[in-house]
Amino acid sequence: MTQDTQAVAAGAGDKGLKGGALGLVASVVIGMSSTAPAYSLAATLGFIVVAVGVKAPAVILLAFVPMYLIALAYQELNKAEPDCGTTFTWASRAFGPWVGWLGGWGIIAADIIVMANLAQIAGSYSYKLVGADGLADSTFWSTVAGVLWIVIMTYICYRGVEVSARLQYALLGIELVLLIAFAVIALAKVWSGNGADSSIHPALSWFWPGGLGVSDLVEATLLAVFIYWGWDTAVACNEETADPEKTPGRAAILSTVLLLVTYALVALAAVAFAGVGTSGIGLGNPDNGDDIFNALGPAVFGHSFVGQAFEVLLLISVLTSASASTQTTIIPTARTALSMGAYRAIPRSFAKIHPKYLTPTVATIWMGILSIVFYVGLTLVSENVLGDSISSVGLMIAFYYGITGFACVWFYRRQLLKSARSFWMQGVLPGLGGLMLLAAFLKSAYDYSKPDAGSTTLGGVGGVFIIGIGTLVFGAVLMIGYAVVAPAFFRGRTLVKGTSDLVLAGTERDPLFGLPDSGDQSIVIAPDLSNEPPTVPPEDVVRRRRD
């Protein structure tokens, strides 16, 4: 066995991460925290209302459909191969190294871009919390605070996934309590007749998208997909989870369902209380689009001592939401890079594991560095460019989620007719999710290419399109360049399409790694190595590489 294949010989699930560190509850918490519920709603719901009005709750439901279908794909693929590379590894198995590499790049690029926005919000709200509104409005000082948040959260991720999980319990708890309180109080005021002048009584028709134009519906749905994005962090931590074949997939499903309930309730309450008007606290007011909670908080909670306390807590919830998501955005990116490094798809140094904390050290540090460079760089260029870059994230989300849906269908294609469950859970539903996201990707790319689609243009083409598609093209260039320098992965030497890794017998992994239609299923090596293939030195089979 060559040096390039030694990392594979020990099995895809043996990269040196701390196994069994997370249970189901911790995985669900990490999955939900990664979506930044309070911040996502604060920064996105207003724009959804501008596009579809009172139909915002319907769009929340509609966006859940592809998310749930892709969560099923994650669950089924994770059962076969619980690898922290997720889309990168699974797409490489199904479609080969080139598609897999681009899937991994989609994850990394999307996370680095969104980190800029999360850091900006965390920095700005840090000042607002202490009443320093002048500093909050300063681009320079908000950037300084945002960079500091990235450094802090990178260090926490460096220290270990268990430390990260414990912090997420507290941060997510604050968010959910405040969001539920906001929704309950707002709805109670509307139904009791004590709402705002613009309040509207809820109607069942709000949950049905009938009457909406295709462009408005697609635009709003892609925005809503963004607020769901992040639950896959629960699966990216699969190698650090108890029962890695089952727990991460269940956590992904539970996360999306809980997010649906939270988002639908808050959207219903916000639309009912504030209305969709373009003035005052109306959600259609452009001045409220960046932060609906800042606009609605005083009206919902009132001006009593308790009401003002809730306002402060609501402010804290957005801050903790953005800071928590900053942390949980680093986690999956570092683990994707770890897996890519282990399979030599990127420099092998990214596969290094800290001997004490059992975390991907190089990958975590580089994630923090690149996030800071991107954030500071775009802030210096233009805040409009930074805004368009955030909008472009939706394209990358649809790209790599869609690849995962199609990978599931192809991964299990030979056994889809063996049972009704296989047909639906491994074929039809993941494939439908992939098709929905492909359609959203193509339609949004076309719409974003128009010069009036975002805040910037270049040569008559919208800046959102240039940044989103340009990032994917840039990734393809990097991929080709690295394939020339280090071709092992791209020639199928380290992660083979349609085959699986050597694993030791008695490792309690059922089913064994490998595609169902693989002509050569996993070679099971006896614990005493008595039946290893003659061409495979025993030390290559059992070696754990942590370098």
Coordinates of C-alpha atoms in Angstrom, one line a residue:
M1 CA 0.0 0.0 0.0
T2 CA 1.4 3.4 -0.9
Q3 CA 1.9 6.3 1.5
D4 CA -1.1 8.1 0.0
T5 CA -3.5 5.3 0.9
Q6 CA -2.3 4.7 4.4
A7 CA -4.8 7.2 5.8
V8 CA -7.7 5.3 4.3
A9 CA -6.6 1.8 5.4
A10 CA -7.6 2.4 9.0
G11 CA -11.2 3.2 8.0
A12 CA -13.1 6.3 7.2
G13 CA -14.2 6.8 10.8
D14 CA -10.7 6.8 12.4
K15 CA -9.2 10.2 12.1
G16 CA -8.4 10.7 15.7
L17 CA -11.4 12.7 16.8
K18 CA -12.9 12.1 20.2
G19 CA -15.5 9.4 19.7
G20 CA -18.7 9.3 21.9
A21 CA -18.4 12.9 23.0
L22 CA -21.9 13.8 21.9
G23 CA -25.3 12.2 22.6
L24 CA -28.6 12.8 20.8
V25 CA -29.6 15.9 22.8
A26 CA -26.2 17.5 22.3
S27 CA -26.2 16.8 18.6
V28 CA -29.7 18.4 18.3
V29 CA -28.5 21.4 20.2
I30 CA -25.5 21.9 18.0
G31 CA -27.6 21.4 14.8
M32 CA -30.2 24.0 15.9
S33 CA -27.6 26.5 17.2
S34 CA -25.8 26.4 13.9
T35 CA -28.8 27.9 12.2
A36 CA -28.8 30.9 14.6
P37 CA -32.6 31.0 15.0
A38 CA -33.0 34.4 16.6
Y39 CA -30.5 36.1 14.3
S40 CA -31.8 34.3 11.2
L41 CA -35.3 35.4 11.8
A42 CA -34.3 39.0 12.8
A43 CA -32.3 39.5 9.6
T44 CA -34.4 37.5 7.1
L45 CA -38.1 37.5 8.0
G46 CA -38.5 41.2 6.9
F47 CA -37.1 40.4 3.4
I48 CA -39.4 37.4 3.1
V49 CA -42.4 39.6 3.9
V50 CA -41.3 42.2 1.4
A51 CA -41.4 39.4 -1.3
V52 CA -44.6 37.5 -0.3
G53 CA -46.5 39.6 2.3
V54 CA -48.7 37.7 4.7
K55 CA -47.7 34.4 3.0
A56 CA -44.4 34.4 4.9
P57 CA -45.5 31.5 7.1
A58 CA -46.4 29.5 3.9
V59 CA -42.8 30.1 2.6
I60 CA -41.4 29.0 6.0
L61 CA -43.3 25.7 5.5
L62 CA -42.4 25.4 1.9
A63 CA -38.7 25.8 2.5
F64 CA -38.9 23.1 5.2
V65 CA -39.8 20.5 2.5
P66 CA -36.4 20.4 0.7
M67 CA -34.6 20.8 4.0
Y68 CA -36.4 17.8 5.4
L69 CA -35.8 15.7 2.2
I70 CA -32.1 16.5 2.3
A71 CA -32.0 15.7 6.0
L72 CA -33.3 12.3 5.0
A73 CA -30.4 12.0 2.5
Y74 CA -27.9 12.9 5.3
Q75 CA -29.5 10.3 7.6
E76 CA -29.4 7.5 5.0
L77 CA -25.8 8.2 3.8
N78 CA -24.6 8.6 7.4
K79 CA -25.9 5.1 8.2
A80 CA -23.6 3.7 5.5
E81 CA -20.5 5.9 6.2
P82 CA -20.4 8.2 9.2
D83 CA -17.6 10.4 8.0
C84 CA -17.1 14.0 9.1
G85 CA -16.5 15.0 5.5
T86 CA -20.3 14.4 4.8
T87 CA -21.1 15.8 1.3
F88 CA -17.4 15.6 0.3
T89 CA -17.0 12.0 1.2
W90 CA -20.4 10.7 0.1
A91 CA -20.3 12.5 -3.3
S92 CA -16.8 11.2 -3.9
R93 CA -18.1 7.7 -3.2
A94 CA -21.1 8.1 -5.5
F95 CA -19.8 10.4 -8.3
G96 CA -16.0 10.4 -8.0
P97 CA -13.4 12.7 -6.6
W98 CA -14.1 15.8 -8.8
V99 CA -17.7 16.2 -7.8
G100 CA -16.9 15.3 -4.2
W101 CA -14.2 17.9 -4.0
L102 CA -16.6 20.6 -5.3
G103 CA -19.2 19.5 -2.7
G104 CA -16.6 20.0 0.1
W105 CA -15.6 23.3 -1.4
G106 CA -19.2 24.4 -1.3
I107 CA -19.4 23.7 2.4
I108 CA -16.1 25.6 3.2
A109 CA -16.9 28.6 0.9
A110 CA -20.4 29.1 2.3
D111 CA -19.2 28.9 5.9
I112 CA -16.4 31.4 5.4
I113 CA -18.6 33.9 3.6
V114 CA -21.4 33.7 6.2
M115 CA -18.9 34.1 9.0
A116 CA -18.4 37.6 7.9
N117 CA -22.0 38.5 8.4
L118 CA -22.2 36.6 11.7
A119 CA -19.2 38.4 13.1
Q120 CA -20.5 41.7 11.9
I121 CA -23.8 41.2 13.8
A122 CA -22.1 39.8 16.9
G123 CA -19.7 42.8 17.0
S124 CA -22.5 45.4 16.5
Y125 CA -24.8 43.9 19.1
S126 CA -22.0 43.7 21.6
Y127 CA -21.9 47.5 21.6
K128 CA -25.7 47.8 21.5
L129 CA -26.0 45.7 24.6
V130 CA -24.0 48.1 26.7
G131 CA -25.6 51.2 25.1
A132 CA -22.7 52.2 22.9
D133 CA -24.8 52.8 19.8
G134 CA -22.2 55.1 18.3
L135 CA -19.6 52.3 18.3
A136 CA -22.2 49.9 17.0
D137 CA -22.8 52.2 14.0
S138 CA -19.0 52.5 13.4
T139 CA -17.8 50.1 10.7
F140 CA -14.3 50.1 12.1
W141 CA -15.2 49.3 15.7
S142 CA -17.9 46.8 14.7
T143 CA -15.2 45.0 12.6
V144 CA -12.8 45.0 15.5
A145 CA -15.4 43.4 17.8
G146 CA -16.4 41.0 15.1
V147 CA -12.8 39.8 14.6
L148 CA -12.5 39.4 18.4
W149 CA -15.7 37.1 18.4
I150 CA -14.2 35.0 15.6
V151 CA -10.9 34.6 17.6
I152 CA -12.8 33.6 20.8
M153 CA -15.1 31.1 19.1
T154 CA -12.2 29.6 17.1
Y155 CA -10.4 29.0 20.4
I156 CA -13.4 27.4 22.0
C157 CA -13.7 25.0 19.0
Y158 CA -10.0 24.4 19.3
R159 CA -10.4 23.3 22.9
G160 CA -12.9 20.5 22.0
V161 CA -16.4 19.7 20.8
E162 CA -17.6 18.9 24.4
V163 CA -16.8 22.5 25.5
S164 CA -18.5 23.8 22.4
A165 CA -21.6 21.7 23.2
R166 CA -21.9 22.8 26.8
L167 CA -21.7 26.5 25.7
Q168 CA -24.4 25.8 23.0
Y169 CA -26.8 24.5 25.7
A170 CA -26.8 27.9 27.4
L171 CA -26.9 30.0 24.2
L172 CA -29.6 28.1 22.5
G173 CA -31.7 28.0 25.7
I174 CA -31.6 31.8 25.9
E175 CA -32.7 32.1 22.2
L176 CA -35.6 29.7 22.4
V177 CA -37.0 31.1 25.6
L178 CA -37.0 34.6 24.2
L179 CA -38.4 33.6 20.8
I180 CA -41.3 31.7 22.4
A181 CA -42.0 34.5 24.8
F182 CA -42.0 37.0 21.9
A183 CA -44.4 34.9 19.9
V184 CA -46.8 34.1 22.7
I185 CA -47.0 37.7 23.9
A186 CA -47.5 39.1 20.4
L187 CA -50.3 36.6 19.5
A188 CA -52.0 37.2 22.9
K189 CA -52.0 40.9 22.3
V190 CA -53.4 40.5 18.7
W191 CA -56.2 38.1 19.8
S192 CA -57.1 40.3 22.8
G193 CA -57.3 43.4 20.7
N194 CA -54.3 45.0 22.3
G195 CA -52.0 44.8 19.4
A196 CA -50.6 47.6 17.3
D197 CA -52.6 49.7 14.9
S198 CA -51.2 47.6 12.0
S199 CA -52.0 44.2 13.6
I200 CA -53.9 41.6 11.6
H201 CA -55.7 38.5 12.8
P202 CA -54.1 35.3 11.6
A203 CA -55.7 33.3 8.9
L204 CA -55.2 29.7 7.6
S205 CA -54.6 31.1 4.1
W206 CA -51.2 32.5 5.4
F207 CA -50.0 28.9 5.4
W208 CA -50.7 28.3 1.7
P209 CA -48.6 29.9 -1.1
G210 CA -51.5 30.2 -3.6
G211 CA -51.5 33.5 -5.6
L212 CA -47.8 34.1 -5.4
G213 CA -45.7 34.7 -8.5
V214 CA -43.0 32.2 -9.4
S215 CA -40.1 34.7 -9.0
D216 CA -41.3 36.0 -5.7
L217 CA -41.9 32.5 -4.4
V218 CA -38.5 31.2 -5.4
E219 CA -36.7 34.3 -4.0
A220 CA -38.5 34.1 -0.7
T221 CA -38.0 30.3 -0.5
L222 CA -34.3 30.6 -1.0
L223 CA -34.2 33.2 1.8
A224 CA -36.1 30.8 4.0
V225 CA -33.8 28.0 3.1
F226 CA -31.0 30.2 4.4
I227 CA -32.6 30.4 7.9
Y228 CA -32.8 26.6 8.0
W229 CA -29.2 26.1 6.9
G230 CA -26.8 24.7 9.5
W231 CA -28.6 21.6 10.9
D232 CA -26.1 19.5 9.0
T233 CA -23.5 20.4 11.7
A234 CA -25.0 17.7 13.7
V235 CA -23.9 15.2 11.0
A236 CA -20.5 16.8 10.5
C237 CA -19.8 15.8 14.2
N238 CA -20.7 12.1 13.5
E239 CA -17.3 10.7 14.3
E240 CA -17.5 12.4 17.7
T241 CA -21.0 11.1 18.4
A242 CA -22.2 8.1 20.4
D243 CA -23.7 5.5 17.9
P244 CA -22.4 7.5 14.9
E245 CA -24.4 5.5 12.3
K246 CA -27.8 6.5 13.9
T247 CA -27.5 9.5 16.3
P248 CA -26.4 12.2 13.8
G249 CA -29.1 11.4 11.3
R250 CA -31.8 11.4 13.9
A251 CA -30.4 14.7 15.2
A252 CA -30.6 16.2 11.7
I253 CA -34.2 15.2 11.3
L254 CA -35.2 16.5 14.8
S255 CA -33.3 19.7 14.3
T256 CA -35.2 20.6 11.1
V257 CA -38.6 19.7 12.6
L258 CA -37.9 21.8 15.8
L259 CA -36.8 24.7 13.6
L260 CA -39.9 24.4 11.5
V261 CA -42.1 24.8 14.7
T262 CA -40.0 27.7 16.0
Y263 CA -39.9 29.6 12.7
A264 CA -43.5 29.1 11.8
L265 CA -44.7 30.2 15.2
V266 CA -42.5 33.4 15.3
A267 CA -43.3 34.2 11.7
L268 CA -47.0 33.9 12.4
A269 CA -46.8 36.1 15.5
A270 CA -44.6 38.8 13.8
V271 CA -46.8 39.1 10.7
A272 CA -50.0 39.2 12.9
F273 CA -48.7 41.8 15.3
A274 CA -46.8 44.1 13.0
G275 CA -48.6 43.6 9.7
V276 CA -47.0 43.9 6.3
G277 CA -47.2 47.6 5.9
T278 CA -44.3 49.8 4.6
S279 CA -44.3 52.3 7.5
G280 CA -43.9 52.2 11.3
I281 CA -43.3 48.7 12.7
G282 CA -44.7 47.1 9.5
L283 CA -42.6 44.2 8.3
G284 CA -42.7 45.6 4.8
N285 CA -40.9 48.7 6.0
P286 CA -37.4 48.6 4.5
D287 CA -35.9 50.2 7.6
N288 CA -37.0 47.2 9.6
G289 CA -35.6 44.6 7.3
D290 CA -32.2 44.3 8.9
D291 CA -33.6 43.5 12.3
I292 CA -37.3 43.0 12.9
F293 CA -36.9 42.3 16.6
N294 CA -35.2 45.7 17.2
A295 CA -38.3 47.3 15.6
L296 CA -41.0 45.1 17.2
G297 CA -39.5 44.5 20.7
P298 CA -40.7 47.7 22.4
A299 CA -44.2 47.4 20.9
V300 CA -44.5 43.7 21.9
F301 CA -43.0 43.8 25.4
G302 CA -44.1 47.4 26.4
H303 CA -42.3 50.0 28.4
S304 CA -42.7 48.6 31.9
F305 CA -39.7 47.3 33.9
V306 CA -40.5 43.7 32.9
G307 CA -41.0 44.8 29.2
Q308 CA -37.7 46.6 29.1
A309 CA -36.0 43.6 30.7
F310 CA -37.5 41.4 27.9
E311 CA -36.2 43.9 25.3
V312 CA -32.7 43.6 26.7
L313 CA -33.0 39.8 26.7
L314 CA -34.2 39.9 23.1
L315 CA -31.2 41.9 22.2
I316 CA -29.0 39.4 24.0
S317 CA -30.7 36.5 22.2
V318 CA -29.7 37.9 18.8
L319 CA -26.2 38.5 20.1
T320 CA -25.9 34.9 21.5
S321 CA -27.5 33.6 18.3
A322 CA -24.9 35.2 16.1
S323 CA -22.0 34.3 18.4
A324 CA -23.2 30.7 18.8
S325 CA -23.6 30.3 15.0
T326 CA -20.1 31.7 14.6
Q327 CA -18.8 28.9 16.7
T328 CA -20.9 26.2 15.1
T329 CA -20.0 27.4 11.7
I330 CA -16.3 26.7 12.4
I331 CA -17.1 23.1 13.6
P332 CA -18.4 21.6 10.3
T333 CA -15.9 23.6 8.1
A334 CA -12.9 22.3 10.2
R335 CA -14.2 18.7 10.0
T336 CA -14.8 18.9 6.3
A337 CA -11.3 20.2 5.8
L338 CA -10.1 17.4 8.2
S339 CA -11.7 14.7 6.1
M340 CA -10.4 16.3 2.8
G341 CA -6.9 16.4 4.4
A342 CA -7.1 12.8 5.5
Y343 CA -8.0 11.7 2.0
R344 CA -5.3 14.0 0.5
A345 CA -7.8 16.1 -1.3
I346 CA -6.1 19.1 0.2
P347 CA -2.7 19.3 2.0
R348 CA -2.4 16.5 4.6
S349 CA -1.6 19.0 7.4
F350 CA -5.3 19.7 7.6
A351 CA -5.8 16.2 9.0
K352 CA -3.7 17.0 12.1
I353 CA -5.5 16.3 15.4
H354 CA -4.6 17.8 18.8
P355 CA -3.2 15.1 21.0
K356 CA -5.1 16.3 24.1
Y357 CA -8.2 18.0 22.9
L358 CA -8.7 15.6 19.9
T359 CA -9.8 18.4 17.6
P360 CA -8.7 19.3 14.1
T361 CA -6.1 21.9 15.0
V362 CA -4.8 23.1 11.7
A363 CA -8.3 23.1 10.0
T364 CA -9.9 25.0 12.9
I365 CA -7.1 27.6 13.0
W366 CA -7.2 28.1 9.3
M367 CA -11.0 28.5 9.3
G368 CA -10.6 31.3 11.8
I369 CA -7.8 33.0 9.8
L370 CA -9.6 32.8 6.5
S371 CA -12.8 34.1 8.0
I372 CA -11.1 37.1 9.5
V373 CA -9.2 37.8 6.2
F374 CA -12.5 37.6 4.2
Y375 CA -14.5 39.6 6.6
V376 CA -11.9 42.4 7.0
G377 CA -11.1 42.4 3.2
L378 CA -14.7 42.8 2.1
T379 CA -15.4 45.4 4.7
L380 CA -12.5 47.4 3.4
V381 CA -13.7 47.0 -0.2
S382 CA -17.4 47.9 0.3
E383 CA -20.2 47.0 2.7
N384 CA -22.4 46.6 -0.3
V385 CA -20.1 43.9 -1.6
L386 CA -20.2 42.3 1.8
G387 CA -24.0 42.3 1.7
D388 CA -24.1 40.7 -1.8
S389 CA -21.7 38.1 -0.7
I390 CA -24.1 37.1 2.1
S391 CA -26.9 36.8 -0.4
S392 CA -24.8 34.5 -2.6
V393 CA -24.5 32.0 0.2
G394 CA -28.0 30.7 -0.8
L395 CA -26.6 29.5 -4.1
M396 CA -23.8 27.5 -2.4
I397 CA -26.2 26.0 0.1
A398 CA -28.5 24.8 -2.7
F399 CA -25.4 23.5 -4.6
Y400 CA -24.0 21.2 -1.9
Y401 CA -27.3 20.2 -0.4
G402 CA -28.5 19.3 -3.9
I403 CA -25.4 17.2 -4.5
T404 CA -26.0 15.3 -1.3
G405 CA -29.6 14.5 -2.3
F406 CA -28.5 13.1 -5.7
A407 CA -25.6 11.3 -4.1
C408 CA -28.0 9.4 -1.9
V409 CA -30.0 8.2 -4.8
W410 CA -27.0 7.1 -6.8
F411 CA -25.3 5.6 -3.7
Y412 CA -28.3 3.2 -3.1
R413 CA -29.5 2.9 -6.7
R414 CA -29.1 -0.9 -6.8
Q415 CA -31.3 -1.6 -3.8
L416 CA -34.1 0.9 -4.3
L417 CA -36.5 -1.8 -5.4
K418 CA -35.7 -4.2 -2.5
S419 CA -38.2 -2.6 -0.2
A420 CA -40.7 0.3 0.0
R421 CA -38.6 2.0 2.6
S422 CA -35.5 1.9 0.4
F423 CA -37.5 3.2 -2.6
W424 CA -38.9 6.2 -0.8
M425 CA -36.3 7.0 1.9
Q426 CA -33.1 6.4 -0.2
G427 CA -34.5 7.2 -3.6
V428 CA -37.6 9.2 -4.3
L429 CA -37.5 11.7 -1.4
P430 CA -33.8 12.6 -1.4
G431 CA -33.9 12.8 -5.2
L432 CA -36.9 15.1 -5.0
G433 CA -35.1 17.3 -2.5
G434 CA -32.1 17.5 -4.8
L435 CA -34.3 18.4 -7.8
M436 CA -36.0 21.2 -5.8
L437 CA -32.7 22.7 -4.8
L438 CA -31.4 22.4 -8.3
A439 CA -34.4 24.2 -9.6
A440 CA -34.0 26.9 -6.9
F441 CA -30.2 27.2 -7.7
L442 CA -30.8 27.7 -11.5
K443 CA -33.7 30.1 -11.1
S444 CA -32.0 32.1 -8.4
A445 CA -28.7 32.2 -10.4
Y446 CA -30.7 33.6 -13.3
D447 CA -32.5 36.2 -11.2
Y448 CA -29.3 37.2 -9.4
S449 CA -27.5 37.8 -12.7
K450 CA -29.8 40.8 -13.4
P451 CA -28.1 44.2 -12.6
D452 CA -30.8 45.2 -10.1
A453 CA -30.7 42.0 -8.1
G454 CA -28.3 43.2 -5.5
S455 CA -26.3 46.2 -4.3
T456 CA -23.5 45.9 -6.8
T457 CA -22.9 45.2 -10.4
L458 CA -20.0 44.4 -12.7
G459 CA -20.3 44.7 -16.5
G460 CA -24.1 44.7 -16.2
V461 CA -24.2 41.5 -14.2
G462 CA -25.5 41.4 -10.6
G463 CA -22.9 41.2 -7.9
V464 CA -24.7 38.3 -6.1
F465 CA -24.4 36.2 -9.2
I466 CA -20.7 37.1 -9.7
I467 CA -19.8 36.3 -6.1
G468 CA -21.8 33.1 -5.8
I469 CA -21.0 31.5 -9.2
G470 CA -17.6 33.1 -9.2
T471 CA -16.8 31.4 -5.9
L472 CA -17.8 28.0 -7.3
V473 CA -15.7 28.6 -10.4
F474 CA -12.8 29.7 -8.3
G475 CA -13.1 26.4 -6.3
A476 CA -13.0 24.5 -9.6
V477 CA -9.7 26.3 -10.5
L478 CA -8.2 25.5 -7.1
M479 CA -9.3 21.9 -7.6
I480 CA -7.6 21.5 -11.0
G481 CA -4.5 23.2 -9.7
Y482 CA -4.2 20.9 -6.7
A483 CA -4.9 17.9 -8.9
V484 CA -1.8 18.8 -10.8
V485 CA 0.3 19.2 -7.7
A486 CA -1.1 16.2 -5.7
P487 CA -3.0 13.9 -8.0
A488 CA -3.5 10.9 -5.7
F489 CA -7.0 11.7 -4.5
F490 CA -8.2 12.7 -8.0
R491 CA -6.9 9.4 -9.4
G492 CA -8.9 7.4 -6.9
R493 CA -5.9 6.2 -4.8
T494 CA -7.1 7.5 -1.4
L495 CA -10.9 7.5 -1.7
V496 CA -12.1 5.1 -4.3
K497 CA -15.4 5.7 -6.1
G498 CA -17.8 2.8 -5.7
T499 CA -15.6 0.9 -3.1
S500 CA -15.0 1.2 0.6
D501 CA -12.2 1.2 3.1
L502 CA -10.5 -1.7 4.8
V503 CA -12.0 -2.1 8.2
L504 CA -11.2 -4.4 11.1
A505 CA -13.6 -7.2 12.0
G506 CA -15.4 -6.7 15.3
T507 CA -15.6 -2.9 15.1
E508 CA -19.3 -3.0 15.7
R509 CA -20.1 -1.1 12.5
D510 CA -23.2 -2.4 10.8
P511 CA -23.6 -2.0 7.9
L512 CA -20.0 -2.0 6.7
F513 CA -18.8 0.9 4.7
G514 CA -19.4 0.6 1.0
L515 CA -21.8 1.3 -1.7
P516 CA -24.7 -1.2 -1.9
D517 CA -23.9 -1.9 -5.6
S518 CA -20.2 -2.2 -5.1
G519 CA -18.7 -5.1 -6.9
D520 CA -16.1 -5.5 -4.2
Q521 CA -17.6 -5.1 -0.7
S522 CA -15.5 -4.1 2.3
I523 CA -12.6 -6.5 2.9
V524 CA -13.0 -7.5 6.5
I525 CA -9.6 -8.1 8.2
A526 CA -9.6 -10.4 11.2
P527 CA -8.4 -8.9 14.5
D528 CA -5.3 -11.0 14.4
L529 CA -4.6 -9.9 10.8
S530 CA -4.3 -13.5 9.7
N531 CA -6.3 -12.9 6.5
E532 CA -5.0 -9.6 5.3
P533 CA -4.4 -9.3 1.5
P534 CA -0.8 -10.2 0.7
T535 CA -0.2 -6.8 -0.9
V536 CA -1.2 -5.0 2.3
P537 CA 1.4 -4.7 5.1
P538 CA -0.4 -5.3 8.5
E539 CA 1.0 -2.0 9.9
D540 CA -0.8 -0.2 7.1
V541 CA -4.1 -1.7 8.0
V542 CA -4.1 -0.8 11.7
R543 CA -2.1 2.4 11.7
R544 CA -3.8 5.4 13.1
R545 CA -2.4 8.5 11.5
R546 CA -2.8 11.7 13.4
D547 CA -0.3 13.7 11.5

